[in-house]
mmCIF file of C-alpha atoms in Angstrom:
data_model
loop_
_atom_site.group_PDB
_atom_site.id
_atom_site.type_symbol
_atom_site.label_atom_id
_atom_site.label_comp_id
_atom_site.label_asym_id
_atom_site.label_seq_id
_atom_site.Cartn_x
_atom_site.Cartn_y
_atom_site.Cartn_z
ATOM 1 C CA UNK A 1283 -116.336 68.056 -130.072
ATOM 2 C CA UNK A 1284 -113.598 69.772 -131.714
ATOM 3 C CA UNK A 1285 -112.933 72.520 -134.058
ATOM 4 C CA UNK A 1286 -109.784 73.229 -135.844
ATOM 5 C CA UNK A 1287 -108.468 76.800 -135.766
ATOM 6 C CA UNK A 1288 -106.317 78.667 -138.940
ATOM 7 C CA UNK A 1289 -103.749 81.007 -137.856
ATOM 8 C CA UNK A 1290 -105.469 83.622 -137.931
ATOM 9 C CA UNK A 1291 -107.786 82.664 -135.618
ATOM 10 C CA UNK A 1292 -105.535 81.458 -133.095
ATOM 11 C CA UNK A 1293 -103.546 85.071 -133.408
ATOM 12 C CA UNK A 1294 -107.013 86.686 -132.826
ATOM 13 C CA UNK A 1295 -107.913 84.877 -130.026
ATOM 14 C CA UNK A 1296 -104.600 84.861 -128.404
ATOM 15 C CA UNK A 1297 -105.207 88.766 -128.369
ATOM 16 C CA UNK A 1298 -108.914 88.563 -127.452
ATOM 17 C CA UNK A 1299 -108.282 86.482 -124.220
ATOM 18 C CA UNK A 1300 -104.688 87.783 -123.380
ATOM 19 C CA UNK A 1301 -104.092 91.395 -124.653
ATOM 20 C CA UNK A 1302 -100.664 92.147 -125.178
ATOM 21 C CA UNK A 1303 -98.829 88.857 -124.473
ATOM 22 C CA UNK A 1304 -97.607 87.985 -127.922
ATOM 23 C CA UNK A 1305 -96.423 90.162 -130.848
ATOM 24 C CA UNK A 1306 -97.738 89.324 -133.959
ATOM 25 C CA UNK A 1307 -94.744 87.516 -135.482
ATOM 26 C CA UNK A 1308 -94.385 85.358 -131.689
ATOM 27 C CA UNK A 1309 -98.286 84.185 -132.173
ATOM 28 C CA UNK A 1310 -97.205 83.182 -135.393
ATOM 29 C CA UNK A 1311 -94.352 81.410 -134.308
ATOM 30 C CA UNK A 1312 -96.176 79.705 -131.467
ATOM 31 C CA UNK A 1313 -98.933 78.544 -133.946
ATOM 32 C CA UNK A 1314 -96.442 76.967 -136.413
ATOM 33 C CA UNK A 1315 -94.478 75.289 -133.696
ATOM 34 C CA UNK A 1316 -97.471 74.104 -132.127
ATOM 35 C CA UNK A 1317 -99.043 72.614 -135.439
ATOM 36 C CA UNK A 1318 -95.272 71.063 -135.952
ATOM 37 C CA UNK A 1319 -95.964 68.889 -132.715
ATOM 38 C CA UNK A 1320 -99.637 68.235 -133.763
ATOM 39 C CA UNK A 1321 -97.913 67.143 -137.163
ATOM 40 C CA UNK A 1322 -94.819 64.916 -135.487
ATOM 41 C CA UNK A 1323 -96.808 63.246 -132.845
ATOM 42 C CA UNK A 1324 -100.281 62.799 -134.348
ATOM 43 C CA UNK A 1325 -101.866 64.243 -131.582
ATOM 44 C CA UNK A 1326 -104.252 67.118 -131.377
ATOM 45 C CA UNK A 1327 -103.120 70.322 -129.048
ATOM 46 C CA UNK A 1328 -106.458 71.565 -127.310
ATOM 47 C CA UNK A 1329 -106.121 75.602 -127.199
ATOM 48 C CA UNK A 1330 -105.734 77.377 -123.986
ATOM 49 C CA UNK A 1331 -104.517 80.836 -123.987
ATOM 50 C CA UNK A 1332 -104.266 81.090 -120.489
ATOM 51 C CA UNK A 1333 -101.586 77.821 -120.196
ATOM 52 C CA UNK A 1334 -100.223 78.996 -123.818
ATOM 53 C CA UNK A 1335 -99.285 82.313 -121.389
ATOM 54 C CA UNK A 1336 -97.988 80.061 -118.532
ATOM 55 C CA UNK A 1337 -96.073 78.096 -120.475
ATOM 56 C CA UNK A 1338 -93.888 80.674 -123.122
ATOM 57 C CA UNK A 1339 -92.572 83.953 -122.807
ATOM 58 C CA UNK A 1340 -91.616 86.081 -125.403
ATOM 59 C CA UNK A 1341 -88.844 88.845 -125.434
ATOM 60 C CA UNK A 1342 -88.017 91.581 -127.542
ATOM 61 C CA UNK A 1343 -84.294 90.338 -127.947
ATOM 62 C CA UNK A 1344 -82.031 87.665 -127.150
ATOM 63 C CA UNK A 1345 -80.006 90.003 -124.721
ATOM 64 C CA UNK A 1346 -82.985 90.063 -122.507
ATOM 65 C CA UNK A 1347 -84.039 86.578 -122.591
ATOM 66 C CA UNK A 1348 -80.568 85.874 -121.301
ATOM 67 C CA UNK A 1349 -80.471 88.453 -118.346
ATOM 68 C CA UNK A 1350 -83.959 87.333 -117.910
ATOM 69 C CA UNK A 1351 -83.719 83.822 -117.360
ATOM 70 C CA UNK A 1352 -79.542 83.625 -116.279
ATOM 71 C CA UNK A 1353 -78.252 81.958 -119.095
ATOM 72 C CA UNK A 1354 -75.168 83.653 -121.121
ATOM 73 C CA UNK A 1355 -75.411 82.145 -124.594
ATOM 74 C CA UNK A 1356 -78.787 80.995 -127.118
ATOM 75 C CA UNK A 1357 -77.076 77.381 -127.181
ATOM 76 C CA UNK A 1358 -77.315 77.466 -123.095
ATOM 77 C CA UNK A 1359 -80.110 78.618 -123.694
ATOM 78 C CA UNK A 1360 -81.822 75.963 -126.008
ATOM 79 C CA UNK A 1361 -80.204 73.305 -124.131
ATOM 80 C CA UNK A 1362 -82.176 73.981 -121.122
ATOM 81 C CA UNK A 1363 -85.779 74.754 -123.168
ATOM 82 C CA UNK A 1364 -87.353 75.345 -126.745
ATOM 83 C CA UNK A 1365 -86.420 78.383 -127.955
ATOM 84 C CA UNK A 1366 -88.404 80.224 -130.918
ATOM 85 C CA UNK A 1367 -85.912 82.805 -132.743
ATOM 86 C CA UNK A 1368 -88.581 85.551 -134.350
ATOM 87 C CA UNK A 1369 -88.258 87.663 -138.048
ATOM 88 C CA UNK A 1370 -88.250 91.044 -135.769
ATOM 89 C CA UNK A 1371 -85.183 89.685 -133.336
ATOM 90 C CA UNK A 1372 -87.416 89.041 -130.459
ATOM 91 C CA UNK A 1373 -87.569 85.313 -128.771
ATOM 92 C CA UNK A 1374 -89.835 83.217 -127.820
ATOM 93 C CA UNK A 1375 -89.100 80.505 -124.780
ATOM 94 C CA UNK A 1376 -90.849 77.948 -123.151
ATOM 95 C CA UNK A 1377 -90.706 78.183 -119.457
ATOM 96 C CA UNK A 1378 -88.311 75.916 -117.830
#
């Protein structure tokens, strides 16, 4: 059995299983790029905040996803993994 989540649901329980892990405008961003897969591929993505965690990282600029992570441009950057630009100037990557 499945149930489909809104947005807002997947922000809230994003926060209510791992506290502090995405801004507001990164959740967002991970839930519109997620339903963008679901969308291109036809395929259902089952929710797992723990792997969602384990799998994407978000930081509060470009600067420090790039000291972070070794790479010394975005386009290095997104050639090695999906990168997620936020409204606020903070990034979101997916592990690599």
């Amino acid at each position: 059995m499945k149930t489909t989540i809104l947005k807002h649901q997947f922000i809230d329980l994003l926060n209510k299983t791992i506290p502090g892990t995405f801004s507001l405008e990164g959740a967002e961003a991970l839930f519109d790029y997620l339903t963008e897969i679901e969308e291109a591929n036809g395929n259902e993505i089952e929710f797992d905040a723990i792997a969602l965690r384990c799998t994407f990282t978000e930081y509060a600029s470009l600067e420090e996803a790039l000291n972070e992570v070794g790479k010394h441009s975005i386009e290095e950057l997104k050639d090695t993994t999906q990168v997620l630009e936020l409204p606020n100037g903070g990034i979101l990557i997916e592990q690599f």
